[in-house]
Amino acid sequence: MILSQHKNSLIEFDELQKVLSFEDVKVIDFRKPQHYQKDHIPGALNVWRSHIRSKNFPYSGMKASKEEVELLFSDLGIKNGDWIIIYDDMGLCDAARLWWLLQLYNYDKVQLLNGSYSRWKENYEATSNTLPIHKTNFKFEKDPDYRMYIDKEGVLNSIGKKLILDTRTTDEFSGKRQKKGAYKGGRIPESIRIDWAVAVNYHGDRKMKTIEELKEAYKEVLKYKEDTIITYCQSGTRSAHTTFVLTQLLGMKHVQNYDGSWIEWSYFNDLPFEKDSITTIFE
Ligand SMILES: O=S(=O)([O-])[S-]
């Protein structure tokens, strides 16, 4: 596999083009099924948020179990040892959630495609055809590695002791905006905020910014480079993106993404929270 300038966690369009037809390369289109059906990168398989969410909680957004992901991959015909390349059209925000999940299940043959699907389509082939799928019996072979994971008890014990990084918008952070799925507006006490999208040329090609730009954007966080820091958002997707950026591109070793994030936190009335805004906008 050819490696990109951003190290091996990202792959560039031209690199993907060269390996697209390789038997052991599985490309995953992480967009809504209706968008995938319209067109996608040739040979790509479709996975969407709902496919990697647990149904065992009264609130939404929790990660799927190892067994659920094994079943999903088996149904998609993915074999253990396949090289997985994930793309989306959201600056890799959605794709990063699957990347993060695969880190927990200790599957390291995974890369994100650097750039948006829209930009791919302008320059490379896209198709609405799908290839026949031959189901497999996919199993993760290594023991799970939960270094990039934290649950609500872990977050509660970390307030005031570790840096907690909220990756949502200003209005979500202040509690003014309550997104669908959350039970109230607000934030985890003593958290700081850096919007996940600062890492991406969001209004351009949606590629990751350069390492120098990333260092500048995350300079407050990089002061804690040797410490464990926690990321969260609404349901652990935008914060999975920030976890990717901090660990894979900026070399931080101890970053934990809060799986349940604000949806789970806001569900429990006994968990502390902060809110600045009196007005609430529901969305
Ligand atoms: O819903 S999200 O904040 O995880 S993108």
Coordinates of N, CA and C in Angstrom, one line a residue, residues 7 23 29-30 37 45 62 76 102 105 111 133 139 144 150-151 160 174 184 197 211 221 234 236 239 256 269 274-275:
K7 N 1.0 10.4 6.6 CA 1.3 9.1 7.2 C 0.2 8.1 6.7
E23 N -7.9 -7.3 -5.0 CA -8.8 -8.3 -4.3 C -8.9 -8.0 -2.8
D29 N -18.1 3.1 1.5 CA -18.8 4.3 1.3 C -19.6 4.6 2.6
F30 N -19.2 5.5 3.4 CA -19.9 5.8 4.7 C -20.9 7.0 4.5
Q37 N -26.7 4.5 -3.3 CA -27.3 3.8 -4.4 C -27.3 4.7 -5.6
L45 N -18.5 -0.7 -0.9 CA -19.6 -1.3 -0.1 C -20.2 -0.1 0.8
M62 N -24.9 4.7 20.6 CA -23.8 3.9 21.2 C -23.2 3.0 20.2
L76 N -21.0 -8.2 4.3 CA -20.4 -7.4 3.2 C -19.4 -8.1 2.5
L102 N -13.0 0.5 14.7 CA -12.0 -0.6 14.3 C -10.7 -0.5 15.1
Y105 N -11.6 -2.5 18.1 CA -11.6 -4.0 17.9 C -10.3 -4.4 17.3
Q111 N -7.7 2.8 6.5 CA -7.3 4.2 6.2 C -8.5 5.0 5.8
I133 N -22.0 -9.8 -3.8 CA -21.3 -10.0 -2.5 C -21.2 -11.5 -2.1
K139 N -14.0 -12.5 11.5 CA -13.8 -12.4 13.0 C -12.6 -11.5 13.2
P144 N -9.6 -6.9 21.8 CA -9.9 -5.5 21.7 C -8.9 -4.6 22.4
I150 N -13.7 5.8 26.2 CA -14.0 6.1 27.6 C -15.6 6.1 27.7
D151 N -16.0 5.6 28.9 CA -17.5 5.6 29.1 C -17.9 6.8 30.1
G160 N -12.4 18.1 35.8 CA -11.4 18.8 36.7 C -10.0 18.2 36.8
S174 N -22.9 26.0 24.3 CA -23.5 26.9 25.2 C -24.9 26.4 25.7
K184 N -31.3 17.3 26.8 CA -31.3 18.7 27.2 C -30.1 19.4 26.5
A197 N -14.5 20.6 12.8 CA -14.3 21.0 11.4 C -13.1 21.9 11.2
I211 N -0.3 19.7 8.4 CA 0.2 19.4 9.8 C 0.4 20.7 10.5
V221 N -4.6 22.2 22.9 CA -4.7 20.8 23.2 C -3.3 20.2 23.3
Q234 N -21.9 15.1 20.1 CA -23.3 14.7 20.3 C -23.4 13.2 20.5
G236 N -20.4 11.0 19.6 CA -19.1 10.3 19.4 C -18.6 10.2 18.0
S239 N -16.3 13.7 17.4 CA -15.2 13.6 18.3 C -14.3 12.4 17.9
Q256 N -9.0 9.7 24.4 CA -10.1 8.8 24.6 C -11.4 9.5 24.1
N269 N -30.2 12.4 34.6 CA -30.4 13.7 35.4 C -29.4 13.9 36.5
E274 N -23.2 22.0 32.4 CA -23.2 23.5 32.4 C -23.9 24.0 31.2
K275 N -24.5 25.1 31.4 CA -25.3 25.7 30.3 C -25.3 27.2 30.4

